[in-house]
Structures are given as C-alpha cells and as structure tokens.
C-alpha positions in Angstrom: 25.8 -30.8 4.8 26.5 -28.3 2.3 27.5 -24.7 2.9 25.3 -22.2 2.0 26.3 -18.4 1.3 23.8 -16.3 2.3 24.7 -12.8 0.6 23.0 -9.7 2.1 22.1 -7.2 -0.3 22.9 -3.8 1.1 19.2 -1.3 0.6 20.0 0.4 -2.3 21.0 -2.8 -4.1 17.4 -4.2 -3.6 14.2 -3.9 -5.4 13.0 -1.5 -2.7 16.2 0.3 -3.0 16.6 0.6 -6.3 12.6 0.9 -7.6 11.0 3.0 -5.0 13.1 5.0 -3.2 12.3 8.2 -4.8 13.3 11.7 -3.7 10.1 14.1 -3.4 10.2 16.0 -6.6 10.8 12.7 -8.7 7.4 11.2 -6.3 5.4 14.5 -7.3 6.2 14.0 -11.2 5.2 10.2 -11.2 1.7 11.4 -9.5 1.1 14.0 -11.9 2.0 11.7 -15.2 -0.5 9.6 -13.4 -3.4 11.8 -12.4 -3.0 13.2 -15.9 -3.4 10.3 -17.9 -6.2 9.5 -15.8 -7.8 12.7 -16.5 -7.9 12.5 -19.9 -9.1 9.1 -19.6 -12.5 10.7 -17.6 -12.6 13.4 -20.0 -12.7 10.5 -22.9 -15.4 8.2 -20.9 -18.2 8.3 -23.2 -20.4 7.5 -20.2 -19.8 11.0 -18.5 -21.4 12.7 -21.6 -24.3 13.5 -19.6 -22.7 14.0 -16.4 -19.7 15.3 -16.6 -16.8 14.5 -13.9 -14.4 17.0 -12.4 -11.0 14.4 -12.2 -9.4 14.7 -9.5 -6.4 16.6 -8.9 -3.1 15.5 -7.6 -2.9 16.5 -4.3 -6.7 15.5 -3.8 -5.2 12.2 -4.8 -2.5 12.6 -2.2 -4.8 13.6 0.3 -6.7 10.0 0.1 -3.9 8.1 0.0 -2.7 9.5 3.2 -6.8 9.2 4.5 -6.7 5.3 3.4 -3.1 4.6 5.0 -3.9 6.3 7.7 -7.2 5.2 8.6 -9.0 3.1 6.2 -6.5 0.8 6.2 -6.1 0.3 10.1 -10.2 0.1 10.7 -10.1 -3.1 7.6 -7.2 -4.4 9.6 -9.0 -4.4 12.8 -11.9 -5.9 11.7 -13.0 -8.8 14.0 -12.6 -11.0 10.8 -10.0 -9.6 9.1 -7.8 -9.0 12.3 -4.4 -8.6 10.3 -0.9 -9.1 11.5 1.5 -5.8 12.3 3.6 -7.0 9.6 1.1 -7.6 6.8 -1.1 -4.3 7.8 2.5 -2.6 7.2 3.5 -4.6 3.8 0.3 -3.5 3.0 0.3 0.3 3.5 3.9 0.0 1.0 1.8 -1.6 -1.7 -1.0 0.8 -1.2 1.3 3.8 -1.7 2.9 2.1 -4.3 0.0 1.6 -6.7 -0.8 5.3 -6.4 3.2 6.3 -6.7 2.5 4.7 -10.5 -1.3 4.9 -11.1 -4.5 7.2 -10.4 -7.5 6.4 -8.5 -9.5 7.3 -11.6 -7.4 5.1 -14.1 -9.4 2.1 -15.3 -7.7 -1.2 -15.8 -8.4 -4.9 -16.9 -10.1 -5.4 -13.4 -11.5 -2.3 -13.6 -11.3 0.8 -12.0 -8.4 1.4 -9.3 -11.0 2.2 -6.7 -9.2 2.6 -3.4 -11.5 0.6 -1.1 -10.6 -2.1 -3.3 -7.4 -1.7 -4.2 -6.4 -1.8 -0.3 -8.3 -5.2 0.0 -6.2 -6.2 -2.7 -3.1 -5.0 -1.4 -4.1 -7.1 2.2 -4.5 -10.1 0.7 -1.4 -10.1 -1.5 0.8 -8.7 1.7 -1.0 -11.8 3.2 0.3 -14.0 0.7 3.8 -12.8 1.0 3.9 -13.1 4.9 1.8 -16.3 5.0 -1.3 -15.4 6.9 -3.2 -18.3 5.8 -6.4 -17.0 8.0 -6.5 -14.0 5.9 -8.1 -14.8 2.5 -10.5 -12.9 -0.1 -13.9 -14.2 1.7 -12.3 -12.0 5.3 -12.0 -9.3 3.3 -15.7 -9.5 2.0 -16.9 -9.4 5.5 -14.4 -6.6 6.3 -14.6 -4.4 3.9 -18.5 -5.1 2.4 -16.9 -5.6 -1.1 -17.4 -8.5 -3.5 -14.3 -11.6 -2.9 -14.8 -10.8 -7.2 -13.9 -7.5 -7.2 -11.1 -8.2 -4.8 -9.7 -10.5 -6.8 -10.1 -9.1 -10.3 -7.9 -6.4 -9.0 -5.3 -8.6 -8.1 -3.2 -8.9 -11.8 -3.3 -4.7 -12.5 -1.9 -4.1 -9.1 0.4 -6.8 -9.1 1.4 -5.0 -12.8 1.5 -1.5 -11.2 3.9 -2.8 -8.3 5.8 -4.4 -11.3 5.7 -7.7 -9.4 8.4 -6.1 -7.0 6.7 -7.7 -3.7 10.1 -7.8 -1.1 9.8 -4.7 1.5 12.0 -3.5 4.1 9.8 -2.9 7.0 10.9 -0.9 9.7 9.4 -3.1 12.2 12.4 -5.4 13.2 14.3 -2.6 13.9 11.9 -1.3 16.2 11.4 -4.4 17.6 14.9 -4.8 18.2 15.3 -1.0 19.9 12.4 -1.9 22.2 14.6 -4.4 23.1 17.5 -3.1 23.8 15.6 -0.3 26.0 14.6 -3.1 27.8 17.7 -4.8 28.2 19.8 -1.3 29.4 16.7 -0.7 31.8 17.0 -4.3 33.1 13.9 -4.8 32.9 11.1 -5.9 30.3 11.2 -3.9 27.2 8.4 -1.1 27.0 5.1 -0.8 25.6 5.0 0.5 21.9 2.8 3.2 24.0 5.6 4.3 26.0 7.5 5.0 22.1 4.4 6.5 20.8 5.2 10.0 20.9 8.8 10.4 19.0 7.3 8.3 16.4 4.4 10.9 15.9 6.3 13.5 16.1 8.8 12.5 12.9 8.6 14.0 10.2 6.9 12.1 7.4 7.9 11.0 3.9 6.1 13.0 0.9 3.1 11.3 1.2 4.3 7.8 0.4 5.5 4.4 2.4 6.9 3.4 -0.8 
C-alpha cells in the first residue's frame, strides 16, 4: 500500500496552541471586553425598563465558570442517562471555558441567551460528537439537565461561533493514563487507582480560571 506521513504538530503549532493558550493577564482582558459588552447589552434591554438588572461583574462570571466546571458539569455527566465518558466530560469542560474565555453569560445570541445550564449541554453534546459517543444525544441531555432538546440545540451554531469552530483539544488524560502506567509497571504490579493519585492532582495549582 501506500505510505502515509503522519506529521505531528508540536503544541504550540496547533489550534489549541496557537488560539487558546493565553497567559493570565491576556485571559482577564478577553473576560472584561466580554462582560462589558454584555453589560451594556443589559443596560440597553428595553425589557429591564421596569426592572432593572445589576450585570454581572467579571469575577462573578469567573466564579460560575469555575462553579459549572467544577460541579455542574460532573453531576450532568453522572446522570444515569447521560452517564458521559472521562474524555468527553473533559473535552467538554475546555469548551465550557472557552465560550466564557470569548463571551459573557449575559450576552444574547441567535440562539439566545448564553445561559450556562445550557451552554454546558451544548458543550456535552458537541464534545460527544467529536469523540463519538453515539449514546449521548440532545434527548439524554433533556432528561439530565431538565432543559428543552430545543434550547440545546439552538445553542449549538453561537457556541460553535464563539469556539471559532476550533474543536481539536489536547487532553491531559493520555498522559495520565500512561503515568498510571508506568507506576504500575516499575511497582510490578497493576497500575493504581486514580484514588491513590488523587491528592498531588488537588493540590496543583490551577490555571486562571480556565481549561482553555
């Protein structure tokens, strides 16, 4: 048969690499073009005439992206009928940080407003997609999540737009699948629990806020 050349792209040559690695300061100035866009969007909304909103701030933003990542996100994947892959619940969580690395919580789009609780079912079912869970679909995520399959879906086009259709990841699962591994091999015996691991990776320091 033919030879095929497979080149590997080093990181910083890749989408991931080159579109959202961002150093903290750069990640704080893309939230607060964001959140104030956003603001002035509220502040325009004929429909808060009678009840005006306080927007949100930047770092209340932050605060539920971490919440979402962190927790909302894990109890969807959990769900008996969502019950996501590692992988997918990870590819996810980068999306997720992504949209709100580019967009606000408040912003409204063609599908509507960027409402977390939907964006994340959005996010699932395009990470989904990408790693070919064909058991995870819009109508799990209805019964996960208690949202409209509609609203799910209507979402789908302005997040795909605010990831700018960059949908390629580097996880950091392989490699930790392949140092569990290797502590198993150098032990001799089977390689340990993601428990037993559990307590260096809690205690790293984390990224500014983002998965991205």
């Amino acid at each position: 048969g033919d030879n095929i050349l497979t080149v590997m792209l080093k990181f910083p040559e890749t989408s991931h690499g080159r579109n959202w690695t961002h150093a903290g300061g750069t990640l704080r100035e893309l939230r607060r073009v964001a959140n104030e866009r956003a603001a002035r969007q509220v502040s325009q909304s004929h429909q808060l005439e009678d009840q005006p909103a306080e927007p949100l701030s930047p770092d209340e933003e932050l605060l539920l992206v971490r919440r979402f990542v962190c927790h909302d996100l894990q109890q969807l994947c959990a769900h008996k009928r969502v019950r996501a892959l590692e992988r997918v619940q990870m590819l996810a969580a980068v999306y997720f940080s992504r949209v709100y690395a580019v967009r606000s919580m408040m912003e409204v789009c063609g599908g509507g407003v960027l409402d977390p609780r939907v964006v994340m079912c959005t996010c699932v079912l395009l990470a989904a997609k990408v790693e070919e869970a064909k058991d995870l679909d819009a109508a799990a995520l209805e019964s996960g999540a208690h949202l409209s399959r509609q609203l799910i879906l209507a979402l789908e086009p302005d997040v795909l737009t605010a990831l700018h259709f960059d949908l390629c990841a580097h996880s950091p699962l392989a490699c930790l699948d392949g140092y569990l591994q290797a502590l198993g091999q150098g032990a001799g015996g089977a390689p340990p629990e993601p428990a037993a691991v559990e307590p260096a990776v809690v205690g790293a320091p984390a990224a500014d806020g983002s998965l991205a």
